[in-house]
C-alpha positions as YAML, in Angstrom:
chain: A
units: angstrom
residues:
- id: 1
  name: MET
  ca: [-38.46, 9.37, -1.82]
- id: 2
  name: SER
  ca: [-39.30, 9.76, -4.90]
- id: 3
  name: VAL
  ca: [-38.64, 7.09, -7.58]
- id: 4
  name: ILE
  ca: [-35.40, 7.66, -9.22]
- id: 5
  name: ASP
  ca: [-33.70, 5.48, -12.85]
- id: 6
  name: LYS
  ca: [-30.69, 3.21, -12.90]
- id: 7
  name: ASP
  ca: [-29.42, 5.76, -14.47]
- id: 8
  name: SER
  ca: [-29.77, 8.30, -12.46]
- id: 9
  name: ILE
  ca: [-28.16, 6.54, -9.53]
- id: 10
  name: LYS
  ca: [-25.38, 5.63, -11.69]
- id: 11
  name: LYS
  ca: [-25.15, 9.89, -11.77]
- id: 12
  name: LYS
  ca: [-25.08, 10.09, -7.86]
- id: 13
  name: LEU
  ca: [-22.22, 6.43, -7.53]
- id: 14
  name: ASP
  ca: [-19.97, 8.67, -9.44]
- id: 15
  name: SER
  ca: [-20.76, 12.01, -7.65]
- id: 16
  name: GLY
  ca: [-20.47, 10.13, -4.42]
- id: 17
  name: GLU
  ca: [-23.56, 11.36, -3.89]
- id: 18
  name: PHE
  ca: [-25.02, 8.26, -3.70]
- id: 19
  name: LYS
  ca: [-22.77, 5.72, -1.73]
- id: 20
  name: SER
  ca: [-22.03, 1.45, -2.02]
- id: 21
  name: CYS
  ca: [-22.42, -0.69, 0.83]
- id: 22
  name: ASP
  ca: [-22.28, -4.87, 1.95]
- id: 23
  name: LYS
  ca: [-24.41, -7.10, 1.51]
- id: 24
  name: PRO
  ca: [-26.89, -8.37, 4.88]
- id: 25
  name: THR
  ca: [-24.98, -9.92, 6.61]
- id: 26
  name: SER
  ca: [-27.51, -12.02, 6.78]
- id: 27
  name: ALA
  ca: [-26.45, -12.37, 3.68]
- id: 28
  name: SER
  ca: [-25.39, -15.56, 2.58]
- id: 29
  name: ALA
  ca: [-26.42, -16.40, -1.15]
- id: 30
  name: GLY
  ca: [-22.74, -17.01, -3.59]
- id: 31
  name: TRP
  ca: [-24.18, -14.81, -5.69]
- id: 32
  name: TRP
  ca: [-24.06, -11.99, -3.28]
- id: 33
  name: GLN
  ca: [-20.35, -12.34, -3.77]
- id: 34
  name: SER
  ca: [-21.22, -10.10, -6.93]
- id: 35
  name: PHE
  ca: [-23.22, -7.73, -5.38]
- id: 36
  name: LYS
  ca: [-23.36, -4.26, -3.94]
- id: 37
  name: ARG
  ca: [-25.82, -2.43, -2.08]
- id: 38
  name: ILE
  ca: [-26.61, 0.78, -2.57]
- id: 39
  name: GLN
  ca: [-26.91, 3.57, 0.23]
- id: 40
  name: ASP
  ca: [-29.15, 7.16, -0.94]
- id: 41
  name: GLU
  ca: [-27.61, 10.76, 0.56]
- id: 42
  name: LYS
  ca: [-29.15, 9.83, 3.19]
- id: 43
  name: GLU
  ca: [-27.90, 6.26, 4.01]
- id: 44
  name: ASN
  ca: [-30.75, 4.83, 3.74]
- id: 45
  name: ILE
  ca: [-30.34, 1.58, 1.43]
- id: 46
  name: ILE
  ca: [-32.87, 1.54, -1.77]
- id: 47
  name: PRO
  ca: [-33.55, -0.85, -4.28]
- id: 48
  name: PHE
  ca: [-30.82, -1.88, -6.75]
- id: 49
  name: VAL
  ca: [-27.86, -4.33, -6.31]
- id: 50
  name: ILE
  ca: [-24.49, -2.67, -8.51]
- id: 51
  name: CYS
  ca: [-22.35, -5.63, -9.89]
- id: 52
  name: ILE
  ca: [-18.48, -5.50, -7.81]
- id: 53
  name: GLN
  ca: [-16.75, -6.45, -12.16]
- id: 54
  name: CYS
  ca: [-18.48, -4.77, -14.52]
- id: 55
  name: LYS
  ca: [-20.41, -1.76, -12.57]
- id: 56
  name: ILE
  ca: [-24.42, -2.90, -13.81]
- id: 57
  name: ILE
  ca: [-27.57, -1.31, -11.45]
- id: 58
  name: LEU
  ca: [-30.02, -4.36, -11.17]
- id: 59
  name: PHE
  ca: [-32.60, -3.50, -9.85]
- id: 60
  name: TYR
  ca: [-33.24, -6.32, -6.53]
- id: 61
  name: ASP
  ca: [-36.06, -5.93, -3.38]
- id: 62
  name: ALA
  ca: [-35.74, -8.83, -2.08]
- id: 63
  name: GLN
  ca: [-39.29, -8.58, -0.33]
- id: 64
  name: LYS
  ca: [-40.80, -7.67, -3.97]
- id: 65
  name: THR
  ca: [-38.33, -9.71, -6.91]
- id: 66
  name: GLY
  ca: [-36.61, -12.94, -6.39]
- id: 67
  name: SER
  ca: [-32.34, -12.98, -6.96]
- id: 68
  name: LYS
  ca: [-33.46, -15.28, -10.55]
- id: 69
  name: THR
  ca: [-31.89, -12.56, -12.28]
- id: 70
  name: LEU
  ca: [-29.20, -11.47, -9.87]
- id: 71
  name: LYS
  ca: [-28.42, -15.03, -9.76]
- id: 72
  name: LEU
  ca: [-28.04, -14.81, -13.00]
- id: 73
  name: HIS
  ca: [-26.39, -12.22, -14.09]
- id: 74
  name: HIS
  ca: [-24.32, -13.56, -11.15]
- id: 75
  name: GLU
  ca: [-23.39, -16.96, -13.55]
- id: 76
  name: ASN
  ca: [-22.82, -14.88, -17.00]
- id: 77
  name: CYS
  ca: [-21.13, -12.43, -16.82]
- id: 78
  name: LYS
  ca: [-17.66, -11.79, -18.96]
- id: 79
  name: ILE
  ca: [-15.55, -10.25, -16.01]
- id: 80
  name: ARG
  ca: [-15.48, -13.24, -13.33]
- id: 81
  name: PRO
  ca: [-16.18, -12.14, -10.01]
- id: 82
  name: VAL
  ca: [-12.77, -11.89, -8.12]
- id: 83
  name: ILE
  ca: [-13.04, -12.00, -4.21]
- id: 84
  name: ALA
  ca: [-11.43, -8.53, -2.81]
- id: 85
  name: THR
  ca: [-9.16, -8.95, -0.22]
- id: 86
  name: LYS
  ca: [-8.60, -6.71, 2.05]
- id: 87
  name: ILE
  ca: [-5.00, -4.26, 1.39]
- id: 88
  name: THR
  ca: [-3.25, -5.47, 4.61]
- id: 89
  name: THR
  ca: [-4.23, -9.74, 4.00]
- id: 90
  name: HIS
  ca: [-1.70, -11.23, 1.68]
- id: 91
  name: SER
  ca: [-2.88, -14.82, 0.87]
- id: 92
  name: THR
  ca: [-0.82, -18.26, -1.65]
- id: 93
  name: SER
  ca: [-4.95, -18.31, -2.91]
- id: 94
  name: GLN
  ca: [-5.65, -15.37, -3.21]
- id: 95
  name: LYS
  ca: [-7.18, -15.05, -6.99]
- id: 96
  name: TYR
  ca: [-6.18, -12.50, -9.41]
- id: 97
  name: ASP
  ca: [-7.66, -12.05, -12.96]
- id: 98
  name: LYS
  ca: [-5.21, -12.36, -15.95]
- id: 99
  name: VAL
  ca: [-3.77, -9.10, -17.60]
- id: 100
  name: SER
  ca: [-4.09, -8.52, -21.84]
- id: 101
  name: SER
  ca: [-1.76, -7.93, -23.69]
- id: 102
  name: GLU
  ca: [-3.55, -4.13, -24.70]
- id: 103
  name: GLN
  ca: [-3.54, -3.78, -20.64]
- id: 104
  name: LYS
  ca: [0.25, -4.08, -20.22]
- id: 105
  name: LYS
  ca: [1.44, -2.08, -23.11]
- id: 106
  name: LYS
  ca: [-0.76, 0.10, -21.63]
- id: 107
  name: VAL
  ca: [1.39, 0.44, -18.00]
- id: 108
  name: LEU
  ca: [4.23, 0.38, -20.30]
- id: 109
  name: ASP
  ca: [4.06, 3.28, -22.76]
- id: 110
  name: SER
  ca: [3.24, 4.85, -19.58]
- id: 111
  name: CYS
  ca: [6.20, 3.56, -17.35]
- id: 112
  name: VAL
  ca: [7.84, 4.87, -20.52]
- id: 113
  name: LYS
  ca: [6.69, 8.62, -19.79]
- id: 114
  name: PHE
  ca: [6.80, 8.79, -16.65]
- id: 115
  name: CYS
  ca: [10.47, 7.67, -16.68]
- id: 116
  name: ALA
  ca: [11.76, 9.82, -19.84]
- id: 117
  name: CYS
  ca: [10.32, 12.63, -19.53]
- id: 118
  name: ASP
  ca: [11.74, 13.52, -15.99]
- id: 119
  name: MET
  ca: [14.81, 11.27, -17.20]
- id: 120
  name: ARG
  ca: [14.67, 8.57, -14.22]
- id: 121
  name: SER
  ca: [16.02, 5.92, -13.79]
- id: 122
  name: PHE
  ca: [14.43, 2.49, -15.67]
- id: 123
  name: ASN
  ca: [14.39, 1.28, -12.26]
- id: 124
  name: THR
  ca: [12.70, 3.67, -10.94]
- id: 125
  name: VAL
  ca: [9.82, 1.35, -11.55]
- id: 126
  name: ASN
  ca: [10.95, -1.72, -10.14]
- id: 127
  name: GLY
  ca: [11.53, -3.39, -7.70]
- id: 128
  name: ARG
  ca: [8.82, -4.68, -4.69]
- id: 129
  name: SER
  ca: [8.37, -1.34, -2.85]
- id: 130
  name: VAL
  ca: [6.96, -0.52, -6.79]
- id: 131
  name: GLU
  ca: [4.49, -3.57, -6.36]
- id: 132
  name: ALA
  ca: [3.52, -2.57, -3.47]
- id: 133
  name: LEU
  ca: [3.02, 0.75, -4.21]
- id: 134
  name: VAL
  ca: [1.03, -0.56, -7.86]
- id: 135
  name: GLN
  ca: [-0.95, -3.25, -5.25]
- id: 136
  name: THR
  ca: [-2.13, -1.39, -3.90]
- id: 137
  name: LEU
  ca: [-3.98, 1.02, -5.68]
- id: 138
  name: LEU
  ca: [-5.59, -1.61, -7.89]
- id: 139
  name: ASP
  ca: [-7.31, -2.72, -4.92]
- id: 140
  name: ILE
  ca: [-8.72, 0.39, -3.66]
- id: 141
  name: ALA
  ca: [-9.93, 0.43, -7.18]
- id: 142
  name: HIS
  ca: [-11.25, -3.09, -6.78]
- id: 143
  name: SER
  ca: [-13.18, -1.77, -3.98]
- id: 144
  name: SER
  ca: [-14.44, 1.26, -5.61]
- id: 145
  name: THR
  ca: [-17.55, 1.14, -7.32]
- id: 146
  name: HIS
  ca: [-17.16, 4.73, -9.62]
- id: 147
  name: GLN
  ca: [-14.25, 6.06, -11.18]
- id: 148
  name: ILE
  ca: [-11.05, 7.85, -8.97]
- id: 149
  name: LYS
  ca: [-9.11, 10.27, -10.54]
- id: 150
  name: ALA
  ca: [-5.35, 9.95, -9.95]
- id: 151
  name: SER
  ca: [-4.41, 13.83, -8.73]
- id: 152
  name: ASP
  ca: [-7.72, 12.64, -6.03]
- id: 153
  name: ILE
  ca: [-5.68, 9.94, -4.51]
- id: 154
  name: LEU
  ca: [-1.77, 10.89, -4.82]
- id: 155
  name: SER
  ca: [-0.61, 12.98, -2.30]
- id: 156
  name: ASP
  ca: [1.77, 16.04, -3.23]
- id: 157
  name: SER
  ca: [5.70, 15.70, -2.59]
- id: 158
  name: THR
  ca: [4.70, 18.06, 0.69]
- id: 159
  name: THR
  ca: [2.48, 16.08, 2.01]
- id: 160
  name: ILE
  ca: [4.98, 12.83, 1.19]
- id: 161
  name: SER
  ca: [7.44, 14.51, 3.08]
- id: 162
  name: ARG
  ca: [5.65, 15.27, 5.98]
- id: 163
  name: ARG
  ca: [5.54, 11.53, 6.73]
- id: 164
  name: VAL
  ca: [8.35, 9.93, 5.37]
- id: 165
  name: GLN
  ca: [9.59, 11.71, 8.84]
- id: 166
  name: SER
  ca: [6.15, 11.02, 11.26]
- id: 167
  name: VAL
  ca: [7.11, 6.85, 9.71]
- id: 168
  name: ALA
  ca: [9.94, 6.71, 9.96]
- id: 169
  name: HIS
  ca: [9.51, 7.98, 14.27]
- id: 170
  name: GLU
  ca: [6.90, 5.65, 14.04]
- id: 171
  name: GLU
  ca: [9.78, 2.92, 13.28]
- id: 172
  name: LYS
  ca: [12.76, 4.36, 15.20]
- id: 173
  name: LYS
  ca: [9.90, 3.79, 17.90]
- id: 174
  name: LYS
  ca: [9.69, 0.22, 17.60]
- id: 175
  name: LEU
  ca: [13.44, -0.55, 16.63]
- id: 176
  name: ILE
  ca: [15.16, 1.00, 19.36]
- id: 177
  name: ILE
  ca: [12.06, -1.47, 21.85]
- id: 178
  name: THR
  ca: [12.82, -5.11, 18.79]
- id: 179
  name: LEU
  ca: [16.79, -3.67, 20.15]
- id: 180
  name: LYS
  ca: [16.66, -2.96, 23.49]
- id: 181
  name: ASN
  ca: [15.68, -6.71, 24.16]
- id: 182
  name: ASP
  ca: [18.11, -9.17, 22.22]
- id: 183
  name: ILE
  ca: [20.54, -6.25, 23.47]
- id: 184
  name: ASN
  ca: [19.88, -6.93, 26.42]
- id: 185
  name: ASP
  ca: [19.67, -10.89, 25.67]
- id: 186
  name: VAL
  ca: [23.20, -10.95, 24.04]
- id: 187
  name: LYS
  ca: [25.33, -8.46, 25.50]
- id: 188
  name: LEU
  ca: [28.15, -7.67, 23.55]
- id: 189
  name: PHE
  ca: [26.70, -6.30, 19.66]
- id: 190
  name: ALA
  ca: [28.81, -5.26, 17.34]
- id: 191
  name: ILE
  ca: [29.21, -1.80, 14.73]
- id: 192
  name: THR
  ca: [30.42, -2.43, 11.05]
- id: 193
  name: CYS
  ca: [30.46, 1.25, 8.62]
- id: 194
  name: ASP
  ca: [30.24, 1.41, 5.27]
- id: 195
  name: TYR
  ca: [31.41, 4.54, 3.42]
- id: 196
  name: TRP
  ca: [29.81, 6.05, 0.17]
- id: 197
  name: LYS
  ca: [29.76, 7.91, -2.40]
- id: 198
  name: ASN
  ca: [27.27, 9.66, -4.82]
- id: 199
  name: SER
  ca: [28.24, 9.01, -8.33]
- id: 200
  name: TYR
  ca: [24.95, 11.82, -9.43]
- id: 201
  name: THR
  ca: [26.63, 14.59, -6.86]
- id: 202
  name: SER
  ca: [29.46, 13.31, -5.44]
- id: 203
  name: ASP
  ca: [27.98, 13.67, -1.88]
- id: 204
  name: THR
  ca: [30.10, 11.32, 0.98]
- id: 205
  name: TYR
  ca: [27.37, 8.72, 2.54]
- id: 206
  name: LEU
  ca: [27.82, 6.62, 5.34]
- id: 207
  name: THR
  ca: [26.03, 3.72, 6.81]
- id: 208
  name: ILE
  ca: [26.16, 2.73, 10.08]
- id: 209
  name: ASN
  ca: [25.11, -1.02, 11.22]
- id: 210
  name: ILE
  ca: [24.47, -3.10, 13.77]
- id: 211
  name: HIS
  ca: [25.06, -6.19, 14.63]
- id: 212
  name: TYR
  ca: [24.89, -10.00, 17.33]
- id: 213
  name: GLY
  ca: [24.06, -13.24, 18.00]
- id: 214
  name: LYS
  ca: [19.98, -14.38, 18.92]
- id: 215
  name: ASP
  ca: [18.67, -17.88, 18.37]
- id: 216
  name: GLY
  ca: [21.62, -19.15, 17.17]
- id: 217
  name: LYS
  ca: [21.57, -16.44, 14.19]
- id: 218
  name: ILE
  ca: [22.67, -14.24, 13.26]
- id: 219
  name: LYS
  ca: [21.25, -10.33, 12.37]
- id: 220
  name: LYS
  ca: [21.73, -7.62, 11.39]
- id: 221
  name: CYS
  ca: [19.82, -4.12, 10.64]
- id: 222
  name: MET
  ca: [21.12, -0.34, 9.38]
- id: 223
  name: LEU
  ca: [20.52, 1.55, 11.69]
- id: 224
  name: LYS
  ca: [21.31, 4.60, 10.27]
- id: 225
  name: THR
  ca: [22.28, 6.71, 7.07]
- id: 226
  name: MET
  ca: [23.52, 10.22, 6.69]
- id: 227
  name: ILE
  ca: [25.48, 13.28, 4.66]
- id: 228
  name: LEU
  ca: [29.33, 12.79, 6.25]
- id: 229
  name: THR
  ca: [30.46, 16.60, 5.07]
- id: 230
  name: ALA
  ca: [33.56, 16.03, 7.56]
- id: 231
  name: SER
  ca: [36.95, 13.79, 6.87]
- id: 232
  name: LYS
  ca: [36.73, 10.41, 7.18]
- id: 233
  name: THR
  ca: [39.00, 10.35, 10.20]
- id: 234
  name: GLY
  ca: [38.35, 8.53, 13.04]
- id: 235
  name: GLU
  ca: [37.13, 10.71, 16.00]
- id: 236
  name: ASN
  ca: [35.18, 11.76, 13.55]
- id: 237
  name: THR
  ca: [33.57, 7.74, 12.38]
- id: 238
  name: TRP
  ca: [33.64, 7.24, 16.41]
- id: 239
  name: LYS
  ca: [31.05, 10.75, 16.99]
- id: 240
  name: ALA
  ca: [29.04, 9.42, 14.59]
- id: 241
  name: ILE
  ca: [28.40, 6.33, 15.13]
- id: 242
  name: TYR
  ca: [28.14, 7.30, 19.35]
- id: 243
  name: ASN
  ca: [25.52, 9.94, 17.82]
- id: 244
  name: THR
  ca: [23.43, 7.42, 16.42]
- id: 245
  name: LEU
  ca: [23.33, 4.63, 19.68]
- id: 246
  name: GLU
  ca: [23.02, 7.57, 21.75]
- id: 247
  name: SER
  ca: [19.89, 7.82, 19.40]
- id: 248
  name: PHE
  ca: [19.00, 4.21, 20.40]
- id: 249
  name: LEU
  ca: [19.55, 4.05, 22.99]
- id: 250
  name: LEU
  ca: [22.34, 1.73, 22.95]
- id: 251
  name: GLN
  ca: [25.50, 4.02, 23.69]
- id: 252
  name: THR
  ca: [25.47, 2.38, 27.71]
- id: 253
  name: MET
  ca: [25.63, -1.00, 25.58]
- id: 254
  name: HIS
  ca: [28.70, -2.94, 25.21]
- id: 255
  name: PRO
  ca: [29.69, -2.41, 21.62]
- id: 256
  name: ILE
  ca: [32.68, -4.58, 20.61]
...
């Protein structure tokens, strides 16, 4: 490999030509938690590392240089390292950096524009689902060694719509297995229905819930919410319930 300077490495990392990778498996020094090694376009390790926090690139060759420079940077980096965990891992001992008032204001202004420009409800940016989405984006950004464009990571509405169907199918299969095992044990279950109306579109919906006891506790699960175009008669309601039970393979069981 020809001689390359730090600026060139930074540009190649930003373009994706070079990539960062984890520390050697044999490395046990504490300062390694602040750095990642760098691979060239042929996936060869080059004698440079990048700081996970401040993104500075430092020369490092285990055979030629000591670790004094890296140790010093690890101890004095203005942005103290936060050990990243996998997105799927949540721990009460996880450490997070404090958010400055300036950063919070930037997010606030973005939320204002997000809601106001498209006339969305202010509650759109509240709740656990939004927090989970934002946390996923933060975790991905934290694990990356270069800036990411929002347009590159966000999916379009068509892709999301298709994925919804796939996720719903996967979750329904899991729920069918759970209900089959639980209902086989308890034998009896109850079904409740709730009619409600969308105040903006005036569409009428029907939500069907299942209730049963297990391990001394009452369990409740929503089976389906559907738009209702027929009249709210007992016959139409029963048809909707039966079709829903049939889709979950529960029609031969014993509802109360």
